[in-house]
mmCIF file of C-alpha atoms in Angstrom:
data_model
loop_
_atom_site.group_PDB
_atom_site.id
_atom_site.type_symbol
_atom_site.label_atom_id
_atom_site.label_comp_id
_atom_site.label_asym_id
_atom_site.label_seq_id
_atom_site.Cartn_x
_atom_site.Cartn_y
_atom_site.Cartn_z
ATOM 1 C CA UNK C 1 119.975 -96.498 -18.689
ATOM 2 C CA UNK C 2 122.430 -94.386 -16.208
ATOM 3 C CA UNK C 3 121.804 -90.884 -16.466
ATOM 4 C CA UNK C 4 123.567 -88.863 -18.794
ATOM 5 C CA UNK C 5 125.358 -87.296 -15.258
ATOM 6 C CA UNK C 6 127.331 -89.187 -12.305
ATOM 7 C CA UNK C 7 127.776 -86.899 -9.758
ATOM 8 C CA UNK C 8 130.740 -88.091 -6.787
ATOM 9 C CA UNK C 9 129.373 -86.843 -3.333
ATOM 10 C CA UNK C 10 132.036 -85.263 -1.700
ATOM 11 C CA UNK C 11 132.567 -85.842 2.078
ATOM 12 C CA UNK C 12 128.573 -84.375 2.149
ATOM 13 C CA UNK C 13 125.293 -84.663 0.087
ATOM 14 C CA UNK C 14 125.135 -82.594 -2.399
ATOM 15 C CA UNK C 15 123.143 -79.239 -2.059
ATOM 16 C CA UNK C 16 123.457 -75.973 -1.521
ATOM 17 C CA UNK C 17 121.617 -73.914 -4.996
ATOM 18 C CA UNK C 18 123.863 -75.710 -7.606
ATOM 19 C CA UNK C 19 122.651 -79.274 -6.088
ATOM 20 C CA UNK C 20 118.745 -77.395 -6.396
ATOM 21 C CA UNK C 21 118.979 -77.031 -10.409
ATOM 22 C CA UNK C 22 115.940 -78.572 -12.092
ATOM 23 C CA UNK C 23 118.948 -79.106 -14.982
ATOM 24 C CA UNK C 24 120.899 -80.866 -13.135
ATOM 25 C CA UNK C 25 118.609 -82.923 -10.792
ATOM 26 C CA UNK C 26 116.983 -84.056 -14.128
ATOM 27 C CA UNK C 27 120.133 -85.256 -15.655
ATOM 28 C CA UNK C 28 122.792 -86.256 -12.378
ATOM 29 C CA UNK C 29 122.802 -89.494 -10.545
ATOM 30 C CA UNK C 30 123.997 -88.878 -7.382
ATOM 31 C CA UNK C 31 126.607 -90.971 -6.063
ATOM 32 C CA UNK C 32 129.586 -91.948 -2.823
ATOM 33 C CA UNK C 33 132.936 -92.561 -4.284
ATOM 34 C CA UNK C 34 132.342 -95.794 -1.981
ATOM 35 C CA UNK C 35 130.257 -96.756 -4.412
ATOM 36 C CA UNK C 36 131.403 -96.122 -7.849
ATOM 37 C CA UNK C 37 131.647 -99.234 -10.038
ATOM 38 C CA UNK C 38 131.195 -100.169 -13.989
ATOM 39 C CA UNK C 39 127.719 -100.589 -13.764
ATOM 40 C CA UNK C 40 127.735 -97.312 -12.889
ATOM 41 C CA UNK C 41 129.546 -95.102 -15.757
ATOM 42 C CA UNK C 42 128.036 -96.863 -18.219
ATOM 43 C CA UNK C 43 126.648 -94.301 -21.079
ATOM 44 C CA UNK C 44 127.874 -91.865 -19.020
ATOM 45 C CA UNK C 45 128.337 -88.530 -20.748
ATOM 46 C CA UNK C 46 130.103 -86.652 -17.642
ATOM 47 C CA UNK C 47 131.381 -87.327 -13.693
ATOM 48 C CA UNK C 48 131.679 -84.802 -11.936
ATOM 49 C CA UNK C 49 134.105 -84.447 -8.653
ATOM 50 C CA UNK C 50 133.873 -81.981 -5.702
ATOM 51 C CA UNK C 51 136.499 -80.797 -4.172
ATOM 52 C CA UNK C 52 135.279 -82.643 -0.942
ATOM 53 C CA UNK C 53 136.126 -85.802 -2.234
ATOM 54 C CA UNK C 54 138.138 -89.323 -0.491
ATOM 55 C CA UNK C 55 141.484 -88.808 -3.314
ATOM 56 C CA UNK C 56 142.331 -91.637 -2.215
ATOM 57 C CA UNK C 57 139.084 -93.585 -2.967
ATOM 58 C CA UNK C 58 138.883 -92.126 -6.445
ATOM 59 C CA UNK C 59 142.416 -93.423 -6.403
ATOM 60 C CA UNK C 60 141.735 -97.410 -5.793
ATOM 61 C CA UNK C 61 138.694 -96.610 -8.107
ATOM 62 C CA UNK C 62 141.445 -95.202 -10.937
ATOM 63 C CA UNK C 63 140.897 -97.642 -13.581
ATOM 64 C CA UNK C 64 136.931 -97.134 -13.916
ATOM 65 C CA UNK C 65 138.185 -93.231 -14.446
ATOM 66 C CA UNK C 66 140.215 -93.774 -16.207
ATOM 67 C CA UNK C 67 138.539 -96.443 -19.035
ATOM 68 C CA UNK C 68 135.695 -93.156 -18.950
ATOM 69 C CA UNK C 69 137.994 -90.691 -20.466
ATOM 70 C CA UNK C 70 139.949 -92.984 -22.081
ATOM 71 C CA UNK C 71 136.376 -94.008 -24.049
ATOM 72 C CA UNK C 72 135.558 -90.578 -24.895
ATOM 73 C CA UNK C 73 133.172 -89.483 -21.632
ATOM 74 C CA UNK C 74 134.205 -86.511 -19.798
ATOM 75 C CA UNK C 75 134.950 -85.716 -16.500
ATOM 76 C CA UNK C 76 135.108 -82.403 -13.896
ATOM 77 C CA UNK C 77 137.203 -82.369 -11.760
ATOM 78 C CA UNK C 78 137.570 -79.805 -8.592
ATOM 79 C CA UNK C 79 140.283 -79.377 -5.821
ATOM 80 C CA UNK C 80 143.908 -79.665 -5.078
ATOM 81 C CA UNK C 81 145.607 -82.854 -6.702
ATOM 82 C CA UNK C 82 146.604 -84.331 -3.971
ATOM 83 C CA UNK C 83 146.965 -88.242 -5.072
ATOM 84 C CA UNK C 84 147.191 -87.672 -8.899
ATOM 85 C CA UNK C 85 144.676 -90.610 -9.986
ATOM 86 C CA UNK C 86 144.888 -89.898 -13.698
ATOM 87 C CA UNK C 87 147.242 -90.735 -16.178
ATOM 88 C CA UNK C 88 147.086 -86.379 -17.005
ATOM 89 C CA UNK C 89 147.279 -85.425 -13.284
ATOM 90 C CA UNK C 90 150.524 -84.157 -11.116
ATOM 91 C CA UNK C 91 149.991 -82.873 -7.535
ATOM 92 C CA UNK C 92 148.661 -79.469 -6.808
ATOM 93 C CA UNK C 93 151.988 -76.611 -6.824
ATOM 94 C CA UNK C 94 149.974 -73.627 -4.138
ATOM 95 C CA UNK C 95 151.131 -70.282 -4.630
ATOM 96 C CA UNK C 96 154.083 -68.782 -2.614
ATOM 97 C CA UNK C 97 153.156 -65.516 -2.376
ATOM 98 C CA UNK C 98 148.720 -64.653 -1.707
ATOM 99 C CA UNK C 99 149.088 -60.819 -1.985
ATOM 100 C CA UNK C 100 146.059 -59.505 -4.458
ATOM 101 C CA UNK C 101 147.590 -59.762 -7.651
ATOM 102 C CA UNK C 102 148.767 -63.634 -6.834
ATOM 103 C CA UNK C 103 145.523 -64.350 -6.855
ATOM 104 C CA UNK C 104 144.083 -62.383 -9.440
ATOM 105 C CA UNK C 105 142.225 -64.740 -12.338
ATOM 106 C CA UNK C 106 142.693 -63.600 -16.185
ATOM 107 C CA UNK C 107 140.520 -65.296 -19.026
ATOM 108 C CA UNK C 108 143.437 -67.170 -21.075
ATOM 109 C CA UNK C 109 141.229 -68.738 -24.103
ATOM 110 C CA UNK C 110 137.703 -68.441 -24.719
ATOM 111 C CA UNK C 111 134.756 -70.649 -23.628
ATOM 112 C CA UNK C 112 131.616 -71.508 -23.005
ATOM 113 C CA UNK C 113 131.593 -72.019 -19.822
ATOM 114 C CA UNK C 114 132.942 -69.176 -19.158
ATOM 115 C CA UNK C 115 131.244 -66.928 -21.400
ATOM 116 C CA UNK C 116 130.120 -63.558 -19.914
ATOM 117 C CA UNK C 117 131.343 -64.108 -16.971
ATOM 118 C CA UNK C 118 133.904 -61.094 -15.941
ATOM 119 C CA UNK C 119 137.288 -61.658 -14.141
ATOM 120 C CA UNK C 120 136.360 -59.230 -11.768
ATOM 121 C CA UNK C 121 134.089 -61.497 -10.508
ATOM 122 C CA UNK C 122 136.116 -64.615 -10.370
ATOM 123 C CA UNK C 123 138.874 -62.720 -9.058
ATOM 124 C CA UNK C 124 136.688 -61.266 -6.122
ATOM 125 C CA UNK C 125 133.516 -62.016 -3.838
ATOM 126 C CA UNK C 126 132.196 -58.800 -2.453
ATOM 127 C CA UNK C 127 135.803 -57.605 -2.722
ATOM 128 C CA UNK C 128 137.537 -60.442 -1.573
ATOM 129 C CA UNK C 129 140.345 -62.849 -3.439
ATOM 130 C CA UNK C 130 140.656 -65.501 -3.119
ATOM 131 C CA UNK C 131 137.889 -68.003 -3.770
ATOM 132 C CA UNK C 132 138.606 -68.868 -6.876
ATOM 133 C CA UNK C 133 142.291 -70.885 -5.895
ATOM 134 C CA UNK C 134 144.958 -70.560 -4.171
ATOM 135 C CA UNK C 135 147.359 -72.511 -6.518
ATOM 136 C CA UNK C 136 146.999 -75.341 -9.442
ATOM 137 C CA UNK C 137 147.184 -77.715 -10.635
ATOM 138 C CA UNK C 138 149.749 -78.579 -13.889
ATOM 139 C CA UNK C 139 147.580 -79.368 -17.112
ATOM 140 C CA UNK C 140 149.012 -82.156 -18.721
ATOM 141 C CA UNK C 141 151.080 -81.456 -22.166
ATOM 142 C CA UNK C 142 148.576 -80.074 -25.185
ATOM 143 C CA UNK C 143 146.014 -79.453 -22.859
ATOM 144 C CA UNK C 144 143.921 -75.701 -23.244
ATOM 145 C CA UNK C 145 144.313 -73.238 -20.287
ATOM 146 C CA UNK C 146 141.158 -71.307 -20.147
ATOM 147 C CA UNK C 147 141.653 -69.176 -16.896
ATOM 148 C CA UNK C 148 145.236 -67.985 -15.046
ATOM 149 C CA UNK C 149 145.765 -67.190 -11.820
ATOM 150 C CA UNK C 150 148.372 -64.721 -10.561
ATOM 151 C CA UNK C 151 151.309 -62.384 -11.828
ATOM 152 C CA UNK C 152 152.153 -65.667 -14.028
ATOM 153 C CA UNK C 153 149.060 -66.069 -14.894
ATOM 154 C CA UNK C 154 149.049 -70.121 -13.916
ATOM 155 C CA UNK C 155 146.744 -72.262 -15.531
ATOM 156 C CA UNK C 156 143.710 -72.665 -12.712
ATOM 157 C CA UNK C 157 141.457 -73.859 -15.056
ATOM 158 C CA UNK C 158 142.115 -76.046 -18.130
ATOM 159 C CA UNK C 159 140.201 -78.493 -20.812
ATOM 160 C CA UNK C 160 141.816 -81.405 -22.344
ATOM 161 C CA UNK C 161 140.636 -83.476 -24.651
ATOM 162 C CA UNK C 162 141.615 -86.565 -25.207
ATOM 163 C CA UNK C 163 142.449 -88.849 -29.137
ATOM 164 C CA UNK C 164 139.207 -90.248 -28.055
ATOM 165 C CA UNK C 165 137.322 -87.414 -28.280
ATOM 166 C CA UNK C 166 137.533 -87.285 -24.288
ATOM 167 C CA UNK C 167 137.389 -84.358 -21.641
ATOM 168 C CA UNK C 168 138.879 -83.931 -18.546
ATOM 169 C CA UNK C 169 138.241 -80.225 -17.231
ATOM 170 C CA UNK C 170 139.570 -79.133 -14.518
ATOM 171 C CA UNK C 171 139.500 -76.673 -11.592
ATOM 172 C CA UNK C 172 141.979 -76.275 -9.380
ATOM 173 C CA UNK C 173 140.317 -74.710 -6.622
ATOM 174 C CA UNK C 174 136.826 -74.630 -4.397
ATOM 175 C CA UNK C 175 134.108 -75.914 -6.564
ATOM 176 C CA UNK C 176 133.464 -74.214 -10.309
ATOM 177 C CA UNK C 177 129.524 -73.815 -9.002
ATOM 178 C CA UNK C 178 130.099 -72.407 -5.281
ATOM 179 C CA UNK C 179 128.702 -69.099 -7.443
ATOM 180 C CA UNK C 180 125.976 -70.758 -8.406
ATOM 181 C CA UNK C 181 124.266 -67.752 -6.412
ATOM 182 C CA UNK C 182 126.420 -65.291 -6.305
ATOM 183 C CA UNK C 183 124.600 -61.832 -7.470
ATOM 184 C CA UNK C 184 127.663 -60.982 -10.034
ATOM 185 C CA UNK C 185 128.103 -62.361 -14.002
ATOM 186 C CA UNK C 186 129.995 -65.679 -12.099
ATOM 187 C CA UNK C 187 126.259 -67.435 -11.720
ATOM 188 C CA UNK C 188 126.270 -68.051 -15.567
ATOM 189 C CA UNK C 189 129.321 -70.574 -14.866
ATOM 190 C CA UNK C 190 126.805 -73.312 -13.273
ATOM 191 C CA UNK C 191 123.962 -73.252 -15.876
ATOM 192 C CA UNK C 192 126.807 -72.570 -18.754
ATOM 193 C CA UNK C 193 128.819 -75.566 -17.151
ATOM 194 C CA UNK C 194 125.736 -77.668 -17.374
ATOM 195 C CA UNK C 195 124.737 -77.310 -21.067
ATOM 196 C CA UNK C 196 128.651 -77.768 -22.218
ATOM 197 C CA UNK C 197 128.603 -81.711 -19.587
ATOM 198 C CA UNK C 198 125.215 -82.241 -21.425
ATOM 199 C CA UNK C 199 127.291 -81.580 -24.752
ATOM 200 C CA UNK C 200 129.291 -84.175 -24.570
ATOM 201 C CA UNK C 201 129.094 -87.461 -26.094
ATOM 202 C CA UNK C 202 128.761 -91.066 -24.191
ATOM 203 C CA UNK C 203 131.875 -93.078 -22.757
ATOM 204 C CA UNK R 1 156.042 -91.086 27.985
ATOM 205 C CA UNK R 2 154.302 -89.413 24.060
ATOM 206 C CA UNK R 3 151.416 -88.526 23.534
ATOM 207 C CA UNK R 4 150.853 -91.411 21.148
ATOM 208 C CA UNK R 5 148.073 -89.465 18.972
ATOM 209 C CA UNK R 6 146.314 -91.051 15.927
ATOM 210 C CA UNK R 7 145.054 -88.648 12.667
ATOM 211 C CA UNK R 8 141.641 -89.481 11.462
ATOM 212 C CA UNK R 9 142.147 -88.898 6.908
ATOM 213 C CA UNK R 10 139.179 -88.352 5.239
ATOM 214 C CA UNK R 11 141.527 -89.009 1.616
ATOM 215 C CA UNK R 12 140.642 -84.795 0.576
ATOM 216 C CA UNK R 13 143.413 -83.225 -0.683
ATOM 217 C CA UNK R 14 143.424 -80.714 2.170
ATOM 218 C CA UNK R 15 143.149 -83.618 4.794
ATOM 219 C CA UNK R 16 146.659 -84.708 2.734
ATOM 220 C CA UNK R 17 147.859 -81.245 3.045
ATOM 221 C CA UNK R 18 146.813 -81.359 7.008
ATOM 222 C CA UNK R 19 148.398 -84.423 8.720
ATOM 223 C CA UNK R 20 151.303 -84.076 5.875
ATOM 224 C CA UNK R 21 151.782 -80.010 6.995
ATOM 225 C CA UNK R 22 156.162 -80.635 7.852
ATOM 226 C CA UNK R 23 155.072 -78.275 10.938
ATOM 227 C CA UNK R 24 151.923 -81.161 11.894
ATOM 228 C CA UNK R 25 153.130 -84.649 10.638
ATOM 229 C CA UNK R 26 154.871 -84.807 14.092
ATOM 230 C CA UNK R 27 152.097 -85.237 16.064
ATOM 231 C CA UNK R 28 150.308 -88.098 14.073
ATOM 232 C CA UNK R 29 152.146 -91.541 14.968
ATOM 233 C CA UNK R 30 149.610 -93.111 13.141
ATOM 234 C CA UNK R 31 147.666 -91.732 10.221
ATOM 235 C CA UNK R 32 144.696 -93.831 9.955
ATOM 236 C CA UNK R 33 142.488 -93.797 6.765
ATOM 237 C CA UNK R 34 138.929 -93.488 7.539
ATOM 238 C CA UNK R 35 137.218 -96.044 6.460
ATOM 239 C CA UNK R 36 139.811 -98.524 7.635
ATOM 240 C CA UNK R 37 138.734 -97.194 11.379
ATOM 241 C CA UNK R 38 135.701 -99.473 12.696
ATOM 242 C CA UNK R 39 137.723 -102.222 14.138
ATOM 243 C CA UNK R 40 141.418 -100.932 14.421
ATOM 244 C CA UNK R 41 143.487 -101.667 17.015
ATOM 245 C CA UNK R 42 143.781 -98.331 18.691
ATOM 246 C CA UNK R 43 145.882 -99.541 22.092
ATOM 247 C CA UNK R 44 148.836 -98.417 20.948
ATOM 248 C CA UNK R 45 147.070 -95.158 20.655
ATOM 249 C CA UNK R 46 146.079 -91.880 23.488
ATOM 250 C CA UNK R 47 144.583 -89.600 21.310
ATOM 251 C CA UNK R 48 142.177 -89.947 18.513
ATOM 252 C CA UNK R 49 142.339 -86.725 16.383
ATOM 253 C CA UNK R 50 139.532 -86.878 13.585
ATOM 254 C CA UNK R 51 140.302 -84.031 10.832
ATOM 255 C CA UNK R 52 137.647 -81.916 10.913
ATOM 256 C CA UNK R 53 135.433 -82.826 7.524
ATOM 257 C CA UNK R 54 134.726 -86.241 7.458
ATOM 258 C CA UNK R 55 132.420 -88.416 5.641
ATOM 259 C CA UNK R 56 129.476 -88.556 8.595
ATOM 260 C CA UNK R 57 129.095 -92.001 7.342
ATOM 261 C CA UNK R 58 132.281 -93.571 7.333
ATOM 262 C CA UNK R 59 132.143 -91.675 11.152
ATOM 263 C CA UNK R 60 128.835 -93.449 12.263
ATOM 264 C CA UNK R 61 129.989 -96.321 10.273
ATOM 265 C CA UNK R 62 133.414 -96.908 13.405
ATOM 266 C CA UNK R 63 131.537 -95.121 16.189
ATOM 267 C CA UNK R 64 131.594 -98.817 18.132
ATOM 268 C CA UNK R 65 135.265 -98.480 17.752
ATOM 269 C CA UNK R 66 135.477 -95.011 19.348
ATOM 270 C CA UNK R 67 132.959 -95.919 22.224
ATOM 271 C CA UNK R 68 135.398 -98.828 23.007
ATOM 272 C CA UNK R 69 138.811 -96.827 22.509
ATOM 273 C CA UNK R 70 136.682 -93.803 24.686
ATOM 274 C CA UNK R 71 135.522 -96.606 27.172
ATOM 275 C CA UNK R 72 139.171 -97.440 27.917
ATOM 276 C CA UNK R 73 139.436 -93.992 28.870
ATOM 277 C CA UNK R 74 141.483 -92.362 26.160
ATOM 278 C CA UNK R 75 140.644 -88.921 24.202
ATOM 279 C CA UNK R 76 139.018 -88.424 20.973
ATOM 280 C CA UNK R 77 139.471 -85.115 19.356
ATOM 281 C CA UNK R 78 135.985 -84.157 16.765
ATOM 282 C CA UNK R 79 136.568 -81.220 15.149
ATOM 283 C CA UNK R 80 134.263 -79.222 12.794
ATOM 284 C CA UNK R 81 131.637 -80.123 9.768
ATOM 285 C CA UNK R 82 131.710 -83.699 10.556
ATOM 286 C CA UNK R 83 128.083 -84.406 12.383
ATOM 287 C CA UNK R 84 129.969 -85.710 15.313
ATOM 288 C CA UNK R 85 126.600 -85.594 17.609
ATOM 289 C CA UNK R 86 125.777 -88.662 15.098
ATOM 290 C CA UNK R 87 129.348 -90.814 16.194
ATOM 291 C CA UNK R 88 130.306 -89.358 20.033
ATOM 292 C CA UNK R 89 127.511 -90.050 22.437
ATOM 293 C CA UNK R 90 125.916 -86.749 24.383
ATOM 294 C CA UNK R 91 126.589 -84.369 21.962
ATOM 295 C CA UNK R 92 123.823 -81.735 21.272
ATOM 296 C CA UNK R 93 124.447 -79.525 18.350
ATOM 297 C CA UNK R 94 122.235 -76.390 16.521
ATOM 298 C CA UNK R 95 122.864 -75.032 13.219
ATOM 299 C CA UNK R 96 123.291 -71.463 13.233
ATOM 300 C CA UNK R 97 123.856 -69.181 9.985
ATOM 301 C CA UNK R 98 126.625 -69.164 8.588
ATOM 302 C CA UNK R 99 128.604 -65.775 9.683
ATOM 303 C CA UNK R 100 130.924 -65.987 6.335
ATOM 304 C CA UNK R 101 131.536 -62.212 6.172
ATOM 305 C CA UNK R 102 131.464 -61.080 9.315
ATOM 306 C CA UNK R 103 134.922 -59.144 9.563
ATOM 307 C CA UNK R 104 134.435 -57.188 6.151
ATOM 308 C CA UNK R 105 132.435 -54.964 8.506
ATOM 309 C CA UNK R 106 135.224 -52.744 10.093
ATOM 310 C CA UNK R 107 134.634 -53.274 14.666
ATOM 311 C CA UNK R 108 133.002 -56.454 14.178
ATOM 312 C CA UNK R 109 132.338 -58.539 17.080
ATOM 313 C CA UNK R 110 132.794 -62.180 16.018
ATOM 314 C CA UNK R 111 130.664 -63.150 18.840
ATOM 315 C CA UNK R 112 132.965 -65.512 19.978
ATOM 316 C CA UNK R 113 133.683 -65.221 24.016
ATOM 317 C CA UNK R 114 136.620 -67.332 25.849
ATOM 318 C CA UNK R 115 135.334 -69.811 28.910
ATOM 319 C CA UNK R 116 137.046 -71.035 30.930
ATOM 320 C CA UNK R 117 139.876 -68.481 30.798
ATOM 321 C CA UNK R 118 142.344 -71.476 33.157
ATOM 322 C CA UNK R 119 142.163 -73.500 30.794
ATOM 323 C CA UNK R 120 145.869 -74.610 29.682
ATOM 324 C CA UNK R 121 144.801 -75.025 26.390
ATOM 325 C CA UNK R 122 144.644 -71.119 26.366
ATOM 326 C CA UNK R 123 148.556 -71.091 26.695
ATOM 327 C CA UNK R 124 149.263 -72.561 23.489
ATOM 328 C CA UNK R 125 146.304 -70.317 21.758
ATOM 329 C CA UNK R 126 144.742 -67.030 21.849
ATOM 330 C CA UNK R 127 140.522 -66.335 20.585
ATOM 331 C CA UNK R 128 141.432 -64.666 17.811
ATOM 332 C CA UNK R 129 143.757 -68.317 16.503
ATOM 333 C CA UNK R 130 140.102 -69.513 16.846
ATOM 334 C CA UNK R 131 138.483 -66.801 15.277
ATOM 335 C CA UNK R 132 136.809 -67.746 11.985
ATOM 336 C CA UNK R 133 133.252 -68.395 10.081
ATOM 337 C CA UNK R 134 131.232 -70.640 12.632
ATOM 338 C CA UNK R 135 129.489 -73.424 11.409
ATOM 339 C CA UNK R 136 126.418 -73.498 14.522
ATOM 340 C CA UNK R 137 126.374 -74.643 18.150
ATOM 341 C CA UNK R 138 126.873 -76.969 21.000
ATOM 342 C CA UNK R 139 125.034 -77.168 24.183
ATOM 343 C CA UNK R 140 127.576 -78.983 26.186
ATOM 344 C CA UNK R 141 125.844 -81.823 28.952
ATOM 345 C CA UNK R 142 126.331 -80.502 32.840
ATOM 346 C CA UNK R 143 129.921 -80.754 33.762
ATOM 347 C CA UNK R 144 132.181 -80.163 30.601
ATOM 348 C CA UNK R 145 135.132 -77.201 30.782
ATOM 349 C CA UNK R 146 133.576 -74.678 27.879
ATOM 350 C CA UNK R 147 135.782 -73.753 26.206
ATOM 351 C CA UNK R 148 134.599 -70.717 23.491
ATOM 352 C CA UNK R 149 131.267 -69.468 24.091
ATOM 353 C CA UNK R 150 129.100 -68.055 21.749
ATOM 354 C CA UNK R 151 127.615 -64.370 23.112
ATOM 355 C CA UNK R 152 124.062 -65.448 21.528
ATOM 356 C CA UNK R 153 124.110 -68.593 23.188
ATOM 357 C CA UNK R 154 125.301 -72.099 22.983
ATOM 358 C CA UNK R 155 129.270 -72.706 22.181
ATOM 359 C CA UNK R 156 132.267 -73.437 19.865
ATOM 360 C CA UNK R 157 134.849 -75.105 21.368
ATOM 361 C CA UNK R 158 134.424 -78.060 24.724
ATOM 362 C CA UNK R 159 136.157 -80.455 26.779
ATOM 363 C CA UNK R 160 134.049 -83.065 28.224
ATOM 364 C CA UNK R 161 134.990 -85.628 30.959
ATOM 365 C CA UNK R 162 131.626 -87.046 32.201
ATOM 366 C CA UNK R 163 129.277 -88.170 29.223
ATOM 367 C CA UNK R 164 132.192 -91.210 29.614
ATOM 368 C CA UNK R 165 135.252 -92.698 30.844
ATOM 369 C CA UNK R 166 137.421 -90.712 28.676
ATOM 370 C CA UNK R 167 137.674 -87.651 27.464
ATOM 371 C CA UNK R 168 136.191 -85.620 24.484
ATOM 372 C CA UNK R 169 136.719 -82.409 22.665
ATOM 373 C CA UNK R 170 134.533 -81.094 20.292
ATOM 374 C CA UNK R 171 134.589 -78.025 18.321
ATOM 375 C CA UNK R 172 132.405 -76.887 15.618
ATOM 376 C CA UNK R 173 135.302 -74.668 14.097
ATOM 377 C CA UNK R 174 136.659 -76.763 10.787
ATOM 378 C CA UNK R 175 140.805 -75.276 10.345
ATOM 379 C CA UNK R 176 142.230 -78.681 8.504
ATOM 380 C CA UNK R 177 139.831 -78.213 5.898
ATOM 381 C CA UNK R 178 140.826 -74.267 5.511
ATOM 382 C CA UNK R 179 144.706 -74.621 6.688
ATOM 383 C CA UNK R 180 144.786 -77.490 3.800
ATOM 384 C CA UNK R 181 143.189 -74.903 0.990
ATOM 385 C CA UNK R 182 145.735 -71.847 2.234
ATOM 386 C CA UNK R 183 143.055 -70.238 3.002
ATOM 387 C CA UNK R 184 142.778 -68.855 6.364
ATOM 388 C CA UNK R 185 145.625 -68.045 8.597
ATOM 389 C CA UNK R 186 143.780 -67.728 11.714
ATOM 390 C CA UNK R 187 142.822 -71.769 11.116
ATOM 391 C CA UNK R 188 146.545 -72.349 10.021
ATOM 392 C CA UNK R 189 147.665 -71.056 13.801
ATOM 393 C CA UNK R 190 144.516 -72.497 15.742
ATOM 394 C CA UNK R 191 146.788 -76.170 14.654
ATOM 395 C CA UNK R 192 150.041 -75.016 15.012
ATOM 396 C CA UNK R 193 148.450 -74.650 18.306
ATOM 397 C CA UNK R 194 146.541 -76.813 19.419
ATOM 398 C CA UNK R 195 148.305 -79.779 18.607
ATOM 399 C CA UNK R 196 151.625 -79.254 20.776
ATOM 400 C CA UNK R 197 148.699 -79.209 23.484
ATOM 401 C CA UNK R 198 147.767 -81.833 22.819
ATOM 402 C CA UNK R 199 151.010 -83.668 22.318
ATOM 403 C CA UNK R 200 151.560 -83.043 25.807
ATOM 404 C CA UNK R 201 148.731 -84.447 27.503
ATOM 405 C CA UNK R 202 149.268 -87.415 30.191
ATOM 406 C CA UNK R 203 148.824 -90.482 28.855
ATOM 407 C CA UNK R 204 146.448 -93.176 30.211
ATOM 408 C CA UNK R 205 149.506 -94.743 32.302
ATOM 409 C CA UNK R 206 150.427 -91.043 34.112
ATOM 410 C CA UNK R 207 146.836 -90.650 35.267
ATOM 411 C CA UNK R 208 145.713 -93.160 37.914
ATOM 412 C CA UNK R 209 142.114 -91.527 37.731
ATOM 413 C CA UNK R 210 141.463 -93.637 34.398
ATOM 414 C CA UNK R 211 140.246 -96.984 34.614
ATOM 415 C CA UNK R 212 142.917 -98.213 32.277
ATOM 416 C CA UNK R 213 145.536 -97.942 33.942
ATOM 417 C CA UNK R 214 143.251 -99.143 37.142
ATOM 418 C CA UNK R 215 144.010 -102.458 35.819
ATOM 419 C CA UNK R 216 147.698 -103.030 36.023
#
């Protein structure tokens, strides 16, 4: 039986503090996007897709990914959508202005992944704004915005749940787990994210 | 004749945003998807522009194609974070802690220094346009033209016409990722200066020293 999490490798193998978390290593298989096939997705609860992933390859595998979602599985997407590879996706919309207030992150709805995470720790790292994101991937109708960016609070993070129980979690920026070793409340995201992903139903 | 540049596209969002940037797209006669590079016909190409952050495994699979391209006297530009030392000849790269935050210190020194000041690239770029954090450094082979050195040793941008019959331009800088992420103004300036310079290069047909012209 496959492990519950399938981690798609980006242009380089996963490394860094998130990849070292025992909870991830104990529950995930790491595969190159080019190797993704139906047997690898069998019984998988959640697929994790980093921002640094070949989206042309994801588009070539779109039927597999769409089926995973439509059969009740969970997908976590990071990055800017350049090649919409699911029915629920459209192209990334970059911010026009990138002053501090344009980059500020605001919580729009509570969610266990962000429990105890201060908005300021998403907006700023070492006082610098803009690491969390630079725009947003527009959500499909019925999605729930979780965090907004800028003065208009454009939905940078959102969750879409379909009628089959499939869950599509979008983070329109650098990998959601990039804060795993931050000395701030943002480091809570990575372990809380893993628990939320593992609590999903298999596709 | 116009320099024919083929860009290598790794399929990420930042490759898409960079290679299709309206200010850059005109420089690329072709865009070749990285998994399709092995065995591609490159007869109509003068320069391979390998955008930063490719999957190294794909580039290793393309290494014979790239080597044949260099052996024909042509030019390969390899930008950073693609482990070019694993798929191009004569490259010595070393890791060094990435200085992500150096610029937060007022008056901080980037440690970068212009090497060969006479290189024509400097008519299109300033050192500031190549200044952000660095991912390791090279020890270029003898005879290479060092364009940007690091004060603590090594080089982050150089040109090598000695290791092969062609020309390699290597850098540790990863401008495509940052430009395509709307993140680093200097990375954008780097590309907006570098590509116009690259597009002005003489093609092999105009350069009698190049081996593929010697046959004609």
